[in-house]
Amino acid sequence: MRDPDGFWGEHGRRLDWLTPYTKVKNTSFEGDVSIRWYEDGALNVSANCIDRHLAARGDQVAILWEGDDPAEDRKITYRELHEQVCRLANVMKKHGVQKGDRVTIYMPMI
């Protein structure tokens, strides 16, 4: 609590940044409230959540899915998850999705 910039700055360095941030937070609580974290940094979420784990943890479980029935479950490794993400990315490319486009995927309770 004494040094939030130091605390969150340290945790921010746990990620792999495409463009490293130079400012941890930029906040204003007066008038038009504005709260921005790592605003001058850029990262690839998929690379941080999946790709960077492939070499050391490719065969380890990344997602443990459990269905409504306790007997129904699935363990998905980082390697399997990477393959599925790549497949979905290629489907989107085939349908004309390009870098910078925004895509919404509706996922009801499944």
PDB file of C-alpha atoms in Angstrom:
ATOM      1  CA  MET A   1       0.000   0.000   0.000  1.00  0.00           C
ATOM      2  CA  ARG A   2       2.957   2.334   0.609  1.00  0.00           C
ATOM      3  CA  ASP A   3       4.381   1.902  -2.899  1.00  0.00           C
ATOM      4  CA  PRO A   4       1.710   0.757  -5.384  1.00  0.00           C
ATOM      5  CA  ASP A   5       3.836   1.752  -8.407  1.00  0.00           C
ATOM      6  CA  GLY A   6       6.700  -0.389  -7.108  1.00  0.00           C
ATOM      7  CA  PHE A   7       4.394  -3.314  -6.312  1.00  0.00           C
ATOM      8  CA  TRP A   8       2.551  -3.294  -9.660  1.00  0.00           C
ATOM      9  CA  GLY A   9       5.729  -2.437 -11.550  1.00  0.00           C
ATOM     10  CA  GLU A  10       7.329  -5.603 -10.188  1.00  0.00           C
ATOM     11  CA  HIS A  11       4.296  -7.703 -11.124  1.00  0.00           C
ATOM     12  CA  GLY A  12       4.143  -6.127 -14.581  1.00  0.00           C
ATOM     13  CA  ARG A  13       7.650  -7.401 -15.271  1.00  0.00           C
ATOM     14  CA  ARG A  14       6.370 -10.969 -14.919  1.00  0.00           C
ATOM     15  CA  LEU A  15       4.875 -10.608 -18.407  1.00  0.00           C
ATOM     16  CA  ASP A  16       6.636 -10.618 -21.782  1.00  0.00           C
ATOM     17  CA  TRP A  17       6.080  -7.167 -23.305  1.00  0.00           C
ATOM     18  CA  LEU A  18       6.280  -6.385 -27.037  1.00  0.00           C
ATOM     19  CA  THR A  19       6.861  -2.767 -26.000  1.00  0.00           C
ATOM     20  CA  PRO A  20       7.877  -2.457 -22.341  1.00  0.00           C
ATOM     21  CA  TYR A  21       5.940   0.085 -20.286  1.00  0.00           C
ATOM     22  CA  THR A  22       7.648   3.085 -18.747  1.00  0.00           C
ATOM     23  CA  LYS A  23       4.772   4.194 -16.527  1.00  0.00           C
ATOM     24  CA  VAL A  24       2.913   1.784 -14.235  1.00  0.00           C
ATOM     25  CA  LYS A  25      -0.247   3.819 -13.676  1.00  0.00           C
ATOM     26  CA  ASN A  26      -1.783   7.111 -14.663  1.00  0.00           C
ATOM     27  CA  THR A  27      -4.781   7.999 -12.519  1.00  0.00           C
ATOM     28  CA  SER A  28      -7.009  10.989 -11.952  1.00  0.00           C
ATOM     29  CA  PHE A  29      -9.965  10.755  -9.582  1.00  0.00           C
ATOM     30  CA  GLU A  30     -11.193  14.319 -10.090  1.00  0.00           C
ATOM     31  CA  GLY A  31     -13.642  15.459 -12.773  1.00  0.00           C
ATOM     32  CA  ASP A  32     -13.439  12.935 -15.579  1.00  0.00           C
ATOM     33  CA  VAL A  33     -12.116   9.902 -13.699  1.00  0.00           C
ATOM     34  CA  SER A  34      -9.306   8.255 -15.636  1.00  0.00           C
ATOM     35  CA  ILE A  35      -7.432   5.098 -14.653  1.00  0.00           C
ATOM     36  CA  ARG A  36      -4.781   3.685 -16.983  1.00  0.00           C
ATOM     37  CA  TRP A  37      -2.351   0.857 -16.274  1.00  0.00           C
ATOM     38  CA  TYR A  38       0.860   0.262 -18.253  1.00  0.00           C
ATOM     39  CA  GLU A  39      -0.580   2.610 -20.883  1.00  0.00           C
ATOM     40  CA  ASP A  40       2.533   2.964 -23.035  1.00  0.00           C
ATOM     41  CA  GLY A  41       3.283  -0.765 -23.081  1.00  0.00           C
ATOM     42  CA  ALA A  42       2.030  -3.346 -25.567  1.00  0.00           C
ATOM     43  CA  LEU A  43       1.682  -7.077 -25.102  1.00  0.00           C
ATOM     44  CA  ASN A  44       0.322 -10.125 -26.822  1.00  0.00           C
ATOM     45  CA  VAL A  45      -2.038 -11.864 -24.426  1.00  0.00           C
ATOM     46  CA  SER A  46      -1.999 -15.164 -26.300  1.00  0.00           C
ATOM     47  CA  ALA A  47       1.801 -15.255 -26.259  1.00  0.00           C
ATOM     48  CA  ASN A  48       1.839 -14.584 -22.511  1.00  0.00           C
ATOM     49  CA  CYS A  49      -0.848 -17.143 -21.693  1.00  0.00           C
ATOM     50  CA  ILE A  50       0.196 -19.928 -24.075  1.00  0.00           C
ATOM     51  CA  ASP A  51       3.263 -19.518 -26.295  1.00  0.00           C
ATOM     52  CA  ARG A  52       5.837 -18.718 -23.627  1.00  0.00           C
ATOM     53  CA  HIS A  53       4.921 -21.914 -21.763  1.00  0.00           C
ATOM     54  CA  LEU A  54       5.307 -24.306 -24.709  1.00  0.00           C
ATOM     55  CA  ALA A  55       9.027 -25.072 -24.390  1.00  0.00           C
ATOM     56  CA  ALA A  56       9.075 -25.882 -20.680  1.00  0.00           C
ATOM     57  CA  ARG A  57       5.458 -26.856 -20.001  1.00  0.00           C
ATOM     58  CA  GLY A  58       4.023 -27.963 -23.350  1.00  0.00           C
ATOM     59  CA  ASP A  59       2.746 -31.277 -22.004  1.00  0.00           C
ATOM     60  CA  GLN A  60       1.472 -29.882 -18.697  1.00  0.00           C
ATOM     61  CA  VAL A  61      -2.196 -29.102 -18.116  1.00  0.00           C
ATOM     62  CA  ALA A  62      -3.120 -25.526 -19.010  1.00  0.00           C
ATOM     63  CA  ILE A  63      -6.895 -25.880 -18.575  1.00  0.00           C
ATOM     64  CA  LEU A  64      -8.789 -28.300 -16.391  1.00  0.00           C
ATOM     65  CA  TRP A  65     -12.389 -28.308 -17.595  1.00  0.00           C
ATOM     66  CA  GLU A  66     -15.167 -29.885 -15.544  1.00  0.00           C
ATOM     67  CA  GLY A  67     -18.676 -30.347 -16.836  1.00  0.00           C
ATOM     68  CA  ASP A  68     -21.918 -30.152 -14.874  1.00  0.00           C
ATOM     69  CA  ASP A  69     -21.643 -33.898 -14.403  1.00  0.00           C
ATOM     70  CA  PRO A  70     -18.678 -34.500 -12.045  1.00  0.00           C
ATOM     71  CA  ALA A  71     -17.721 -37.544 -14.111  1.00  0.00           C
ATOM     72  CA  GLU A  72     -17.219 -35.331 -17.173  1.00  0.00           C
ATOM     73  CA  ASP A  73     -13.881 -33.537 -17.345  1.00  0.00           C
ATOM     74  CA  ARG A  74     -11.074 -32.747 -19.747  1.00  0.00           C
ATOM     75  CA  LYS A  75      -7.445 -31.834 -19.281  1.00  0.00           C
ATOM     76  CA  ILE A  76      -6.015 -29.601 -22.027  1.00  0.00           C
ATOM     77  CA  THR A  77      -2.240 -29.191 -22.258  1.00  0.00           C
ATOM     78  CA  TYR A  78      -0.486 -26.000 -23.362  1.00  0.00           C
ATOM     79  CA  ARG A  79       0.439 -27.754 -26.614  1.00  0.00           C
ATOM     80  CA  GLU A  80      -3.173 -28.797 -27.311  1.00  0.00           C
ATOM     81  CA  LEU A  81      -4.413 -25.318 -26.416  1.00  0.00           C
ATOM     82  CA  HIS A  82      -1.836 -23.741 -28.750  1.00  0.00           C
ATOM     83  CA  GLU A  83      -2.954 -26.004 -31.597  1.00  0.00           C
ATOM     84  CA  GLN A  84      -6.618 -25.103 -31.090  1.00  0.00           C
ATOM     85  CA  VAL A  85      -5.889 -21.359 -30.843  1.00  0.00           C
ATOM     86  CA  CYS A  86      -3.885 -21.543 -34.098  1.00  0.00           C
ATOM     87  CA  ARG A  87      -6.720 -23.397 -35.803  1.00  0.00           C
ATOM     88  CA  LEU A  88      -9.267 -20.773 -34.730  1.00  0.00           C
ATOM     89  CA  ALA A  89      -6.914 -17.967 -35.854  1.00  0.00           C
ATOM     90  CA  ASN A  90      -6.633 -19.573 -39.295  1.00  0.00           C
ATOM     91  CA  VAL A  91     -10.413 -19.901 -39.564  1.00  0.00           C
ATOM     92  CA  MET A  92     -10.775 -16.200 -38.737  1.00  0.00           C
ATOM     93  CA  LYS A  93      -8.128 -15.289 -41.321  1.00  0.00           C
ATOM     94  CA  LYS A  94      -9.980 -17.359 -43.908  1.00  0.00           C
ATOM     95  CA  HIS A  95     -13.088 -15.296 -43.149  1.00  0.00           C
ATOM     96  CA  GLY A  96     -11.242 -12.030 -43.707  1.00  0.00           C
ATOM     97  CA  VAL A  97     -10.352 -11.046 -40.147  1.00  0.00           C
ATOM     98  CA  GLN A  98      -7.211  -8.919 -40.201  1.00  0.00           C
ATOM     99  CA  LYS A  99      -4.797  -7.491 -37.642  1.00  0.00           C
ATOM    100  CA  GLY A 100      -6.511  -4.667 -35.766  1.00  0.00           C
ATOM    101  CA  ASP A 101     -10.049  -6.000 -36.328  1.00  0.00           C
ATOM    102  CA  ARG A 102     -12.254  -6.516 -33.319  1.00  0.00           C
ATOM    103  CA  VAL A 103     -13.964  -9.859 -32.983  1.00  0.00           C
ATOM    104  CA  THR A 104     -16.662 -10.834 -30.515  1.00  0.00           C
ATOM    105  CA  ILE A 105     -17.225 -14.506 -29.794  1.00  0.00           C
ATOM    106  CA  TYR A 106     -20.558 -15.322 -28.153  1.00  0.00           C
ATOM    107  CA  MET A 107     -20.162 -18.186 -25.706  1.00  0.00           C
ATOM    108  CA  PRO A 108     -23.342 -19.079 -23.859  1.00  0.00           C
ATOM    109  CA  MET A 109     -23.108 -21.400 -20.869  1.00  0.00           C
ATOM    110  CA  ILE A 110     -21.587 -24.459 -22.521  1.00  0.00           C
TER     111      ILE A 110
END
